[in-house]
Amino acid sequence: MRVIVAGGAGFLGSHLCDALAIRGDEVVILDNLSSGSQNNIQHLIDAGHTFIECDVSREVPVSGAIGGVFNLASPASPPHYLRHPLETLAVGSEGTRRLLEVAHANSARFLQASTSEVYGDPLVHPQPESYWGNVNPVGPRSVYDEAKRFGETLVTAYRTSKRTNTTIARIFNTYGPRLDPGDGRVVSNFMYQALTGADLTIYGDGMQTRSLIYVADEVRGLLKLFDSDYPGPVNLGGQIEQTVLEIAETIVRVTNSSSRVVFKPLPTDDPSRRRPDITLAREILHWEPTTPLEVGLSALRDDYLARHITKVAE
Ligand code: UDP
């Protein structure tokens, strides 16, 4: 099958492209390289897959038949989307609409990469898909949260009004090799800091929680959802809920680091806890994450060591 992966040069997107290529699909990668990198996909380009550098909120320059569209195009780490608020809104709205049009014209299945951020700072815990969320529409994070919420609405409207074959995945904090060390996310920051002997920067008191998922588990879930005919949304996230402090301790352990922790101010509207209810994914997709945290973090450590990452994160 010939499939489009928008945002395919990013961290998660490039792993998804790898999995599609391995199963024999022909991948057309669209990315404006604002947070992704051609290094993540050069091996796929060399193997004959297509890369088109473009901004899907302005154009989707793809011709020929398409069998599937994965929409992962968006800045995804808080520092990135906070630096690009208008672009984040544009790609979540106009970018999603343009890609939906391509899927519709080709009668192709469309998978929307949504996010746990649609739940905002959740008042229900763990979060089932039926929970509507608690998002501040005028807070700094809202450019990402509301763009993704609007994206879900747009996808649903195409499905109901035009019968486009769509589905929605709600992706939770994903980590693994190729995470950009300057990305600003918790795992990449801590890994970078631990390996370089810098202090691990805990925002707030470190008691906020996240449920990390290894990238290979996430990609396996995305493909199962794409291959199903389920409309979603479906939560695809990890089940081991940890405080940020515990994440720091685990990373210090797997890197055998002498780094210490320092406390920094908590960003505005930082969600206090997060863990997906994955009952639906278990029942419908027969999917659940299997990679233990220490195994996944060791893979990321080895990736950073192999890439000779030595500079301290800003
Ligand atoms: N965080 C932290 N130190 C860092 C980066 C992040 O304590 O150097 C915290 C952040 O405040 C949040 C959690 O780790 O509570 C996860 O942050 P991340 O940016 O990875 O993703 P989020 O889930 O907030 O989108």
Coordinates of N, CA and C and ligand atoms in Angstrom, one line a residue, residues 78 81 117 141 173 184-187 189-190 193 201-203 208 210 244 266-267 270-271 274, ligand 1:
P78 N 6.2 20.5 24.6 CA 5.8 21.8 25.0 C 6.7 23.0 24.6
Y81 N 5.9 23.7 20.8 CA 4.6 24.3 20.4 C 4.4 25.7 21.1
E117 N -3.3 15.2 25.8 CA -3.5 16.6 26.1 C -5.0 17.0 25.9
R141 N -0.6 26.3 26.9 CA -0.7 25.0 26.3 C -1.8 24.8 25.3
N173 N 2.5 10.0 26.6 CA 4.0 10.3 26.6 C 4.8 9.2 26.1
G184 N 13.2 19.1 24.9 CA 12.6 19.7 26.0 C 11.7 18.8 26.8
R185 N 11.5 17.6 26.4 CA 10.6 16.7 27.1 C 11.3 16.1 28.3
V186 N 10.5 15.5 29.2 CA 11.1 15.0 30.4 C 12.1 13.9 30.2
V187 N 11.8 12.9 29.4 CA 12.7 11.8 29.3 C 14.0 12.2 28.6
N189 N 15.3 15.3 28.3 CA 16.0 16.2 29.2 C 16.8 15.4 30.2
F190 N 16.1 14.5 30.9 CA 16.8 13.8 32.0 C 17.9 12.9 31.5
Q193 N 20.8 15.0 30.6 CA 21.4 15.6 31.8 C 22.2 14.5 32.5
T201 N 16.7 18.6 35.9 CA 15.8 19.7 36.2 C 14.3 19.2 36.4
I202 N 14.0 19.2 37.7 CA 12.6 18.8 38.1 C 11.7 20.1 38.1
Y203 N 10.7 20.1 37.3 CA 9.8 21.3 37.3 C 8.7 21.1 38.4
Q208 N 4.1 15.5 40.2 CA 3.1 15.2 39.1 C 3.5 13.9 38.4
R210 N 3.3 10.9 35.1 CA 3.1 10.6 33.7 C 3.2 9.1 33.6
V244 N 7.3 12.4 38.4 CA 8.5 12.9 37.6 C 9.8 12.7 38.4
L266 N 7.4 25.3 38.0 CA 6.4 24.4 37.3 C 5.8 25.3 36.1
P267 N 5.8 24.8 34.9 CA 5.2 25.5 33.8 C 3.7 25.7 34.1
D270 N 0.6 22.9 33.8 CA 1.2 21.5 33.7 C 0.3 20.5 34.3
P271 N -0.2 19.5 33.6 CA -1.1 18.5 34.1 C -0.5 17.8 35.4
R274 N -1.5 11.8 35.0 CA -1.9 11.3 33.7 C -1.7 9.8 33.6
Ligands
UDP1 N1 9.4 18.0 33.3 C1 10.4 18.2 34.3 N2 11.7 18.5 33.9 C2 12.0 18.6 32.6 C3 11.0 18.5 31.6 C4 9.7 18.2 32.0 O1 10.1 18.1 35.5 O2 13.2 18.9 32.3 C5 8.1 17.7 33.7 C6 7.0 18.6 33.1 O3 6.8 19.7 33.9 C7 5.8 17.6 33.1 C8 6.4 16.3 32.9 O4 7.8 16.4 33.2 O5 5.2 17.6 34.4 C9 6.3 15.8 31.5 O6 6.7 16.8 30.6 P1 6.9 16.7 29.1 O7 7.3 18.0 28.6 O8 7.7 15.5 28.7 O9 5.4 16.3 28.5 P2 3.9 16.7 28.9 O10 3.3 15.5 29.4 O11 3.9 17.8 29.9 O12 3.4 17.2 27.6

